[in-house]
Short mmCIF file of C-alpha atoms in Angstrom, two decimals:
data_model
loop_
_atom_site.label_atom_id
_atom_site.label_comp_id
_atom_site.label_asym_id
_atom_site.label_seq_id
_atom_site.Cartn_x
_atom_site.Cartn_y
_atom_site.Cartn_z
CA MET B 1 0.00 0.00 0.00
CA VAL B 2 1.24 3.51 -0.85
CA TYR B 3 0.83 6.07 1.93
CA MET B 4 0.83 9.83 1.68
CA GLN B 5 4.16 11.57 2.19
CA TYR B 6 4.78 14.39 4.63
CA ASP B 7 7.87 16.56 5.03
CA ILE B 8 7.52 16.84 8.83
CA PHE B 9 6.65 14.11 11.35
CA ILE B 10 5.59 14.96 14.92
CA SER B 11 6.44 12.29 17.52
CA TYR B 12 4.93 12.57 21.01
CA LYS B 13 3.44 10.72 23.98
CA ARG B 14 -0.31 11.09 24.46
CA LYS B 15 0.24 13.30 27.51
CA SER B 16 1.84 15.84 25.13
CA LEU B 17 -1.13 15.91 22.75
CA PRO B 18 -1.96 19.64 23.27
CA THR B 19 1.62 20.63 22.40
CA ALA B 20 1.70 18.32 19.38
CA ASN B 21 -1.61 19.65 18.10
CA ASN B 22 -0.48 23.26 18.59
CA LEU B 23 2.76 22.58 16.74
CA TYR B 24 0.84 20.90 13.91
CA TYR B 25 -1.43 23.94 13.65
CA ARG B 26 1.49 26.41 13.52
CA LEU B 27 3.40 24.42 10.91
CA THR B 28 0.35 23.68 8.75
CA THR B 29 -0.80 27.31 8.63
CA ARG B 30 2.70 28.25 7.48
CA GLY B 31 2.44 25.86 4.55
CA TYR B 32 4.49 22.92 5.85
CA SER B 33 3.39 19.41 4.92
CA THR B 34 3.07 17.91 8.41
CA PHE B 35 2.03 14.49 9.73
CA PHE B 36 0.28 14.54 13.09
CA ASP B 37 -1.02 11.24 14.48
CA LEU B 38 -4.67 12.28 14.29
CA GLU B 39 -7.11 10.16 16.26
CA GLU B 40 -9.05 9.13 13.21
CA MET B 41 -6.03 7.55 11.49
CA GLY B 42 -6.83 4.00 10.37
CA ARG B 43 -5.68 1.22 12.66
CA ASP B 44 -4.93 -1.22 9.86
CA ASN B 45 -1.16 -1.57 9.52
CA PHE B 46 -0.79 1.18 12.11
CA ASN B 47 2.90 0.46 12.69
CA VAL B 48 3.65 0.26 8.96
CA GLN B 49 1.99 3.63 8.40
CA LEU B 50 3.97 5.38 11.11
CA LEU B 51 7.32 4.00 10.02
CA SER B 52 6.56 4.90 6.40
CA TYR B 53 5.74 8.49 7.39
CA ILE B 54 9.01 8.75 9.34
CA GLU B 55 11.06 7.30 6.51
CA ASN B 56 9.67 9.79 4.01
CA ALA B 57 9.92 12.82 6.30
CA LYS B 58 12.72 15.37 6.15
CA ASP B 59 12.31 16.60 9.75
CA VAL B 60 11.11 14.83 12.89
CA PHE B 61 9.95 16.88 15.89
CA VAL B 62 10.22 14.93 19.16
CA ILE B 63 8.18 16.43 22.02
CA LEU B 64 9.60 15.67 25.47
CA GLU B 65 8.29 16.37 28.95
CA GLU B 66 8.46 14.71 32.36
CA GLY B 67 7.72 11.00 31.98
CA SER B 68 7.97 10.88 28.17
CA LEU B 69 11.08 8.71 28.21
CA ASP B 70 10.31 6.50 31.23
CA ALA B 71 10.21 3.41 29.02
CA CYS B 72 13.92 3.92 28.15
CA ARG B 73 14.79 2.64 31.62
CA GLN B 74 13.18 -0.73 30.92
CA ASN B 75 14.61 -3.73 29.11
CA ASN B 76 11.50 -3.93 26.97
CA TRP B 77 11.67 -0.32 25.79
CA GLU B 78 11.06 -1.41 22.18
CA LYS B 79 7.45 -2.15 23.10
CA ASP B 80 6.92 1.59 23.64
CA TRP B 81 5.88 3.17 20.32
CA PHE B 82 7.27 6.57 21.18
CA CYS B 83 10.74 5.09 21.74
CA ARG B 84 10.42 3.01 18.59
CA GLU B 85 9.60 6.09 16.54
CA ILE B 86 12.69 7.88 17.85
CA ALA B 87 14.92 4.84 17.26
CA TYR B 88 13.65 4.52 13.69
CA ALA B 89 14.20 8.22 12.99
CA LEU B 90 17.76 7.94 14.31
CA GLU B 91 18.38 4.80 12.26
CA LYS B 92 17.19 6.58 9.11
CA LYS B 93 19.39 9.62 9.91
CA LYS B 94 16.46 12.02 10.01
CA ASN B 95 16.83 15.63 11.09
CA ILE B 96 15.53 15.38 14.66
CA ILE B 97 14.39 18.51 16.49
CA PRO B 98 13.61 17.87 20.19
CA ILE B 99 11.12 20.16 21.93
CA LEU B 100 11.50 20.32 25.72
CA ILE B 101 8.42 21.52 27.59
CA GLY B 102 7.58 22.13 31.24
CA GLY B 103 11.21 22.66 32.26
CA TYR B 104 12.21 19.16 31.18
CA GLN B 105 15.93 18.63 30.59
CA MET B 106 17.39 16.20 28.06
CA PRO B 107 18.86 13.18 29.92
CA SER B 108 22.52 12.25 29.48
CA SER B 109 23.49 9.46 27.08
CA ASP B 110 23.80 7.01 30.01
CA TYR B 111 20.02 7.19 30.47
CA PHE B 112 19.28 5.70 27.04
CA PRO B 113 19.61 2.21 25.53
CA ALA B 114 22.20 1.96 22.76
CA LYS B 115 19.80 2.61 19.87
CA LEU B 116 18.57 5.88 21.45
CA LYS B 117 21.79 7.37 22.86
CA GLU B 118 22.22 9.70 19.91
CA LEU B 119 19.08 11.59 20.94
CA SER B 120 20.92 13.05 23.94
CA PHE B 121 23.32 14.88 21.61
CA LYS B 122 20.62 16.71 19.66
CA ASN B 123 20.31 20.45 20.14
CA ALA B 124 17.28 20.83 22.41
CA PRO B 125 16.52 24.34 23.68
CA GLU B 126 13.69 24.67 26.20
CA PHE B 127 10.39 25.43 24.57
CA ASN B 128 7.86 28.04 25.69
CA PHE B 129 4.33 28.48 24.33
CA SER B 130 4.62 32.22 24.83
CA PHE B 131 7.32 32.36 22.16
CA PHE B 132 5.92 29.75 19.78
CA GLU B 133 6.05 31.93 16.68
CA ALA B 134 9.51 33.26 17.54
CA TYR B 135 10.70 29.70 18.15
CA LEU B 136 9.62 28.57 14.68
CA ASP B 137 11.08 31.71 13.11
CA LYS B 138 14.44 30.91 14.73
CA LEU B 139 14.37 27.32 13.42
CA MET B 140 13.81 28.61 9.90
CA GLU B 141 16.36 31.40 10.25
CA LYS B 142 19.07 28.96 11.38
CA ASP B 143 18.13 26.41 8.70
CA TYR B 144 17.39 23.79 11.34
CA LEU B 145 14.40 22.77 9.23
CA LEU B 146 15.15 20.87 6.03
CA SER B 147 11.53 21.13 4.91
CA LYS B 148 10.33 24.11 2.90
CA PRO B 149 6.83 25.60 3.07
CA ASN B 150 4.52 25.44 0.11
CA LEU B 151 2.60 28.68 0.43
CA GLN B 152 0.10 27.57 -2.18
CA GLU B 153 -1.03 24.74 0.09
CA ASN B 154 -1.06 26.46 3.47
CA ALA B 155 -4.27 26.37 5.48
CA THR B 156 -5.16 29.88 6.57
CA SER B 157 -8.41 29.12 8.41
CA VAL B 158 -8.35 27.50 11.85
CA PHE B 159 -11.12 26.28 14.15
CA LYS B 160 -10.26 26.28 17.87
CA PHE B 161 -12.44 23.86 19.84
CA TYR B 162 -13.17 24.15 23.57
CA SER B 163 -15.69 22.29 25.76
CA ASN B 164 -16.87 22.50 29.35
CA GLU B 165 -17.16 18.69 29.49
CA ASN B 166 -15.34 15.75 27.91
CA CYS B 167 -16.65 15.19 24.41
CA GLN B 168 -15.74 14.04 20.92
CA VAL B 169 -16.13 16.05 17.71
CA PHE B 170 -16.93 14.42 14.36
CA LYS B 171 -17.00 15.65 10.78
CA ASP B 172 -18.64 13.55 8.06
CA GLY B 173 -18.69 10.59 10.44
CA ARG B 174 -14.95 10.74 11.18
CA LEU B 175 -13.46 11.63 14.54
CA VAL B 176 -11.85 15.07 14.51
CA CYS B 177 -10.74 15.24 18.15
CA SER B 178 -11.44 14.34 21.76
CA LEU B 179 -11.79 17.39 24.02
CA GLU B 180 -10.99 17.50 27.73
CA GLY B 181 -13.59 19.44 29.67
CA MET B 182 -12.51 22.86 31.01
CA SER B 183 -9.07 22.57 29.40
CA GLU B 184 -7.41 25.91 28.66
CA ALA B 185 -5.67 24.41 25.63
CA PRO B 186 -7.92 24.33 22.55
CA TYR B 187 -7.83 21.73 19.84
CA TYR B 188 -6.66 23.40 16.62
CA LEU B 189 -8.19 22.23 13.35
CA PRO B 190 -6.65 23.93 10.29
CA VAL B 191 -8.98 23.84 7.27
CA PRO B 192 -7.96 24.44 3.66
CA ARG B 193 -10.80 26.73 2.61
CA LYS B 194 -13.20 29.32 3.87
CA GLY B 195 -16.91 28.60 3.94
CA ASP B 196 -19.46 26.53 5.86
CA TYR B 197 -18.65 23.50 8.01
CA ARG B 198 -20.80 21.06 9.97
CA PHE B 199 -19.59 19.13 13.03
CA LYS B 200 -21.27 16.79 15.50
CA ALA B 201 -20.25 16.87 19.18
CA VAL B 202 -20.97 13.85 21.41
CA ASN B 203 -20.77 14.13 25.20
CA ILE B 204 -18.67 11.21 26.48
CA SER B 205 -20.48 11.09 29.83
CA THR B 206 -24.12 11.33 28.72
CA ALA B 207 -24.00 10.47 24.97
CA ASP B 208 -25.89 13.74 24.32
CA GLU B 209 -25.28 15.20 20.86
CA GLN B 210 -25.01 18.69 19.39
CA LEU B 211 -24.96 19.66 15.72
CA LEU B 212 -22.55 22.55 15.10
CA LYS B 213 -22.93 24.71 11.99
CA GLU B 214 -19.98 27.07 11.58
CA HIS B 215 -18.76 29.54 8.96
CA ILE B 216 -15.13 30.57 8.66
CA ASP B 217 -13.26 33.05 6.47
CA SER B 218 -9.68 32.81 5.29
CA ASP B 219 -6.96 34.09 7.63
CA GLU B 220 -9.34 33.63 10.57
CA GLU B 221 -9.10 31.81 13.90
CA LYS B 222 -12.66 30.79 14.75
CA GLU B 223 -13.33 29.72 18.35
CA ILE B 224 -16.03 27.09 18.92
CA GLU B 225 -17.18 26.85 22.54
CA ILE B 226 -19.14 23.64 23.08
CA SER B 227 -21.32 24.09 26.13
CA TRP B 228 -23.16 21.29 27.93
CA LYS B 229 -25.79 21.75 30.61
CA LYS B 230 -24.50 21.13 34.13
CA ARG B 231 -26.04 18.21 36.01
CA THR B 232 -26.93 18.88 39.62
CA LYS B 233 -28.67 15.71 40.76
CA PRO B 234 -28.20 15.45 44.56
CA VAL B 235 -26.34 12.52 46.13
CA ASP B 236 -27.34 10.97 49.46
CA ILE B 237 -23.90 11.03 51.08
CA MET B 238 -25.01 9.60 54.43
CA ALA B 239 -26.68 6.62 52.77
CA ILE B 240 -23.36 5.80 51.14
CA LYS B 241 -21.32 6.29 54.31
CA ASN B 242 -23.67 4.16 56.42
CA SER B 243 -23.56 1.24 54.00
CA SER B 244 -20.96 -1.55 54.12
CA SER B 245 -20.97 -1.53 50.33
CA HIS B 246 -22.31 0.54 47.47
CA VAL B 247 -23.31 -0.51 43.97
CA TYR B 248 -22.59 1.68 40.94
CA THR B 249 -23.92 1.05 37.44
CA ILE B 250 -22.31 2.19 34.20
CA ASN B 251 -23.68 1.43 30.74
CA GLY B 252 -25.91 -1.25 32.26
CA LEU B 253 -23.12 -3.01 34.17
CA SER B 254 -23.06 -2.91 37.99
CA PHE B 255 -20.01 -3.21 40.26
CA ASN B 256 -19.68 -3.18 44.03
CA MET B 257 -17.50 -0.96 46.22
CA ILE B 258 -16.74 -2.15 49.77
CA PHE B 259 -16.59 0.38 52.62
CA VAL B 260 -13.31 0.27 54.59
CA LYS B 261 -13.50 1.92 58.00
CA GLY B 262 -10.36 3.95 58.64
CA GLY B 263 -7.94 3.06 61.40
CA THR B 264 -4.31 2.51 62.40
CA PHE B 265 -2.39 -0.62 61.45
CA THR B 266 1.17 -1.91 61.15
CA MET B 267 2.27 -1.95 57.52
CA GLY B 268 5.06 -4.09 56.12
CA ALA B 269 6.94 -7.05 57.58
CA THR B 270 4.71 -7.87 60.56
CA PRO B 271 5.36 -11.07 62.58
CA GLU B 272 3.31 -13.39 60.36
CA GLN B 273 5.16 -12.04 57.28
CA ILE B 274 8.69 -11.64 58.61
CA ALA B 275 10.06 -15.11 57.78
CA ASP B 276 9.29 -14.59 54.06
CA ALA B 277 9.55 -10.81 53.84
CA TYR B 278 11.90 -9.08 51.40
CA LYS B 279 14.05 -6.13 52.40
CA ILE B 280 11.72 -3.66 50.69
CA GLU B 281 8.92 -4.68 53.09
CA LYS B 282 10.92 -3.40 56.07
CA PRO B 283 10.76 -1.75 58.50
CA ALA B 284 7.24 -2.48 59.72
CA HIS B 285 5.67 0.86 60.65
CA LYS B 286 2.44 2.38 61.89
CA VAL B 287 0.06 3.94 59.37
CA SER B 288 -3.25 5.71 60.01
CA LEU B 289 -5.88 5.91 57.27
CA SER B 290 -9.19 7.70 56.76
CA ASP B 291 -12.36 5.92 55.58
CA PHE B 292 -12.48 4.85 51.94
CA PHE B 293 -14.19 2.44 49.54
CA ILE B 294 -12.38 -0.24 47.51
CA GLY B 295 -13.54 -2.57 44.73
CA GLU B 296 -15.07 -5.87 45.78
CA THR B 297 -13.11 -7.38 42.88
CA VAL B 298 -10.43 -6.25 40.50
CA VAL B 299 -11.75 -4.43 37.44
CA THR B 300 -13.10 -7.06 35.08
CA GLN B 301 -12.84 -7.10 31.32
CA GLU B 302 -16.57 -6.41 31.01
CA LEU B 303 -16.31 -3.31 33.23
CA TRP B 304 -13.32 -1.98 31.29
CA GLN B 305 -15.24 -2.61 28.05
CA ALA B 306 -18.31 -0.80 29.41
CA VAL B 307 -16.23 2.26 30.31
CA MET B 308 -13.61 2.40 27.55
CA GLY B 309 -15.32 0.62 24.67
CA SER B 310 -12.42 -1.80 24.18
CA ASN B 311 -10.74 -4.79 25.85
CA PRO B 312 -6.92 -4.91 25.78
CA SER B 313 -6.64 -8.33 27.46
CA PHE B 314 -4.95 -11.09 25.47
CA PHE B 315 -7.53 -13.74 26.38
CA LYS B 316 -11.08 -12.43 26.26
CA ASP B 317 -13.43 -13.43 29.09
CA PRO B 318 -15.85 -10.85 30.56
CA ILE B 319 -15.50 -11.97 34.20
CA ARG B 320 -11.73 -12.35 34.28
CA PRO B 321 -9.58 -9.39 35.32
CA VAL B 322 -8.70 -6.87 32.64
CA VAL B 323 -4.94 -6.97 32.04
CA ASN B 324 -2.40 -5.51 29.64
CA VAL B 325 -3.23 -2.03 30.94
CA SER B 326 -0.53 0.45 31.95
CA TRP B 327 -0.72 2.75 34.95
CA VAL B 328 -1.27 5.57 32.47
CA ASP B 329 -4.15 3.63 30.88
CA CYS B 330 -5.66 3.27 34.36
CA GLN B 331 -5.65 7.04 34.82
CA ARG B 332 -7.63 7.44 31.60
CA PHE B 333 -10.05 4.77 32.81
CA MET B 334 -10.53 6.61 36.12
CA LYS B 335 -11.16 9.90 34.36
CA ARG B 336 -13.74 8.35 32.08
CA ILE B 337 -15.61 6.54 34.85
CA ASN B 338 -15.67 9.71 36.98
CA ASP B 339 -17.11 11.67 34.06
CA VAL B 340 -19.84 9.12 33.44
CA LEU B 341 -20.82 8.71 37.11
CA ILE B 342 -20.56 12.39 38.10
CA ASP B 343 -24.21 12.43 39.24
CA LYS B 344 -23.73 9.39 41.47
CA LEU B 345 -20.67 10.51 43.45
CA PRO B 346 -20.57 12.59 46.65
CA GLN B 347 -19.33 16.11 45.96
CA GLY B 348 -15.55 16.27 45.77
CA LYS B 349 -15.16 12.47 45.66
CA LYS B 350 -13.89 10.44 42.73
CA PHE B 351 -12.71 7.01 41.70
CA ARG B 352 -8.96 6.44 41.65
CA LEU B 353 -6.36 3.75 42.22
CA PRO B 354 -5.83 2.85 45.89
CA THR B 355 -2.71 4.09 47.61
CA GLU B 356 -0.29 1.35 48.61
CA ALA B 357 -1.23 1.80 52.28
CA GLU B 358 -4.96 1.60 51.50
CA TRP B 359 -4.42 -1.50 49.43
CA GLU B 360 -2.52 -3.32 52.20
CA PHE B 361 -4.97 -2.21 54.91
CA ALA B 362 -7.91 -3.53 52.86
CA ALA B 363 -6.05 -6.75 52.00
CA ARG B 364 -5.36 -7.35 55.69
CA GLY B 365 -9.07 -6.96 56.49
CA GLY B 366 -9.00 -3.40 57.81
CA VAL B 367 -10.17 -3.01 61.42
CA GLU B 368 -11.61 -6.55 61.17
CA SER B 369 -8.16 -8.04 60.46
CA LYS B 370 -7.32 -11.41 62.00
CA GLY B 371 -3.63 -11.12 61.16
CA TYR B 372 -3.50 -13.58 58.27
CA LYS B 373 -0.48 -14.01 55.99
CA TYR B 374 -2.71 -13.81 52.91
CA SER B 375 -5.84 -11.78 52.29
CA GLY B 376 -8.45 -13.68 54.32
CA SER B 377 -6.56 -16.80 55.38
CA ASN B 378 -3.25 -18.40 56.27
CA LYS B 379 -4.00 -20.98 53.57
CA LEU B 380 -3.52 -19.38 50.18
CA ASN B 381 -5.45 -22.12 48.39
CA GLU B 382 -8.64 -20.94 50.16
CA VAL B 383 -8.47 -17.30 49.07
CA GLY B 384 -6.21 -16.97 46.03
CA TRP B 385 -5.22 -18.29 42.63
CA TYR B 386 -1.46 -18.86 42.42
CA PHE B 387 1.03 -21.17 40.71
CA GLY B 388 0.15 -24.07 42.98
CA ASN B 389 -3.56 -24.24 42.11
CA SER B 390 -4.07 -22.43 38.81
CA ASN B 391 -3.33 -25.49 36.66
CA ASP B 392 -6.98 -26.49 36.97
CA ARG B 393 -8.25 -27.69 33.59
CA SER B 394 -11.08 -25.14 33.70
CA LEU B 395 -8.58 -22.30 33.47
CA VAL B 396 -7.20 -20.95 30.23
CA HIS B 397 -3.45 -21.04 29.67
CA PHE B 398 -1.66 -18.77 27.25
CA THR B 399 1.77 -17.28 26.73
CA ASP B 400 2.12 -13.50 26.81
CA HIS B 401 4.49 -11.30 24.78
CA TYR B 402 7.21 -11.77 27.41
CA GLY B 403 7.15 -15.55 27.08
CA GLU B 404 5.50 -15.99 30.49
CA ASN B 405 2.79 -18.59 30.97
CA ARG B 406 -0.33 -16.79 32.22
CA LYS B 407 -3.38 -18.37 33.82
CA ASN B 408 -5.54 -15.43 34.90
CA CYS B 409 -8.71 -16.69 36.56
CA GLN B 410 -12.31 -15.60 36.88
CA VAL B 411 -12.95 -13.22 39.76
CA LYS B 412 -14.65 -14.38 43.00
CA GLY B 413 -13.50 -17.96 42.43
CA LYS B 414 -12.06 -18.17 45.96
CA ASN B 415 -13.21 -17.04 49.40
CA PRO B 416 -13.23 -13.29 50.26
CA ASN B 417 -11.29 -11.75 53.15
CA GLU B 418 -12.68 -10.36 56.42
CA LEU B 419 -14.24 -7.35 54.61
CA GLY B 420 -15.82 -9.35 51.78
CA ILE B 421 -13.12 -8.41 49.24
CA TYR B 422 -11.97 -10.98 46.69
CA ASP B 423 -8.66 -11.88 45.02
CA MET B 424 -6.30 -9.55 46.89
CA SER B 425 -3.86 -12.47 47.11
CA GLY B 426 -3.11 -13.95 43.70
CA ASN B 427 -4.93 -13.99 40.34
CA VAL B 428 -3.39 -10.75 39.00
CA TRP B 429 -1.09 -8.06 40.32
CA GLU B 430 -2.83 -4.73 40.91
CA TRP B 431 -1.63 -1.19 40.19
CA CYS B 432 -1.51 1.27 43.10
CA GLN B 433 -1.36 5.04 42.86
CA ASP B 434 2.05 5.53 44.53
CA TRP B 435 5.55 5.72 43.16
CA PHE B 436 7.79 3.04 44.63
CA GLY B 437 9.98 4.12 47.57
CA ASP B 438 11.60 2.81 50.74
CA TYR B 439 9.45 2.63 53.86
CA GLU B 440 9.71 5.19 56.61
CA SER B 441 10.04 4.01 60.22
CA GLN B 442 7.84 6.69 61.79
CA SER B 443 4.05 6.69 62.07
CA LEU B 444 2.34 8.11 58.97
CA ILE B 445 -1.14 9.49 58.24
CA ASN B 446 -2.65 8.73 54.82
CA PRO B 447 0.77 8.27 53.14
CA ILE B 448 0.99 8.58 49.37
CA GLY B 449 4.60 7.57 48.70
CA PRO B 450 7.40 9.63 47.12
CA ILE B 451 6.63 12.45 44.68
CA ASN B 452 8.44 10.79 41.76
CA GLY B 453 10.38 7.71 40.75
CA TYR B 454 10.90 5.13 38.00
CA GLY B 455 8.18 2.63 38.93
CA ARG B 456 4.64 2.64 40.27
CA ILE B 457 3.67 0.23 43.03
CA CYS B 458 1.84 -2.99 42.22
CA ARG B 459 0.52 -5.47 44.79
CA GLY B 460 -1.10 -8.85 45.33
CA GLY B 461 0.80 -11.42 43.30
CA GLY B 462 -0.57 -13.36 40.36
CA SER B 463 -1.78 -16.78 39.32
CA SER B 464 1.65 -17.61 37.89
CA ASP B 465 3.48 -16.63 41.09
CA GLY B 466 4.50 -18.65 44.13
CA TRP B 467 2.91 -18.37 47.58
CA VAL B 468 5.63 -16.01 48.86
CA ASP B 469 4.68 -13.33 46.32
CA CYS B 470 0.97 -13.43 47.20
CA ARG B 471 1.41 -12.30 50.82
CA VAL B 472 -0.39 -9.10 51.87
CA SER B 473 2.85 -7.20 52.63
CA ASN B 474 4.71 -8.18 49.44
CA ARG B 475 5.37 -5.28 47.07
CA SER B 476 6.77 -4.68 43.61
CA SER B 477 6.96 -1.88 41.04
CA VAL B 478 6.56 -1.51 37.28
CA CYS B 479 7.27 1.31 34.83
CA PRO B 480 3.96 3.25 34.54
CA SER B 481 3.91 2.93 30.75
CA ASP B 482 4.31 -0.87 30.76
CA ARG B 483 1.43 -3.22 29.94
CA LEU B 484 1.74 -6.74 31.36
CA SER B 485 -0.52 -9.76 30.94
CA GLY B 486 -0.54 -10.44 34.68
CA LEU B 487 -1.21 -6.87 35.88
CA GLY B 488 -4.63 -5.25 36.35
CA LEU B 489 -6.27 -2.77 38.70
CA ARG B 490 -8.81 -2.31 41.49
CA LEU B 491 -10.94 0.78 42.06
CA ALA B 492 -10.82 2.95 45.17
CA LEU B 493 -13.16 5.80 46.10
#
């Protein structure tokens, strides 16, 4: 298949979408032929398309901010598309122009794997939106750009989309953009002609639709403010607080949140754990937590599908845990579910990942804890799926992309713990909100871990792990951009 050719390719992580879109707008209106990974791009041969666009480009802009290059620290960095794009551009000797935003500094060559080290030597001045035009003028003045503008093809009309709620905008049935509610950064849509345009906006939370009829003249920036009516349905907060559990329903699918009464507990290598505890579980220390809710089960594939409209798991089964989701993917999931259930939540409250301390407190049984080694029992076989019992013929075996044999099991297949929570020992590992860090010895109140790091906490052990790894105090960490076939998530509120 022959793909279109573009002189400029913009490479970026999804978190840098506003910057990438703004850059695309500035370059396009100046007449540069620019490829920007628009959301409506076909998914067939997605990787072939991207590599073809890079190979045919003269210039490659690489947008970098905090967290963009986290995958470089992992052995499996080639599974990260952003890193692969950079490596391919370097291999093809493309003119790479890094853009550093938010005060980010280019790492030294020691930070990168061998195929990416050359990136650290590229000239990368800090970028500032306030001087966007001047920045581009300087690139052209210094001949840093190999591409030349075609003034006969430049788009001189630009729509700037804003919305007070999360929504999607379509034109002729194709997705134009996804807008984040109340964002100060617009989505820029350069158009090649003046005249009349029709768009359809769809509210992600309510599925409400608006038909937008807009006229634009040449050399004009036309702002489109998409306004949705605010929903003010009251929530009975006391009814939620006084219940041991609370059921939420989204797109016809219900899930249960278990109330965890706050209290003080000893976190880490407590006496029943100490013989098997790793160094990172020490020292045991006092932690005090406020009340919270936590998912009765891990997030299932059917719940992820109901919220996100897709299922990234390798083996599809609606009542098995969703897996192959990164920590970053989980944040998008939380944002979407909060948007959809805004009318059902107490004011100021939202779904999120549990903190590491909340996760362990809930796994131990909260204030009802009986001091078990695993979540709900001293006998792992009673409460968890692990290597020793997950060879049951009713379970599905498959090999993931890392060559590991995975046997993820249906939720609620074993006994719950003291609070009625299932699968906190075994089945799949679970993302937590915190960055990984060493424990503190002093008493802590609602701890949230260090402010940064290389890995996010995951807990619980999996169905391919041994009994030692399924203990309630065991801890591990994974790069937040990684997707693993034995790693899922559990909701907190």
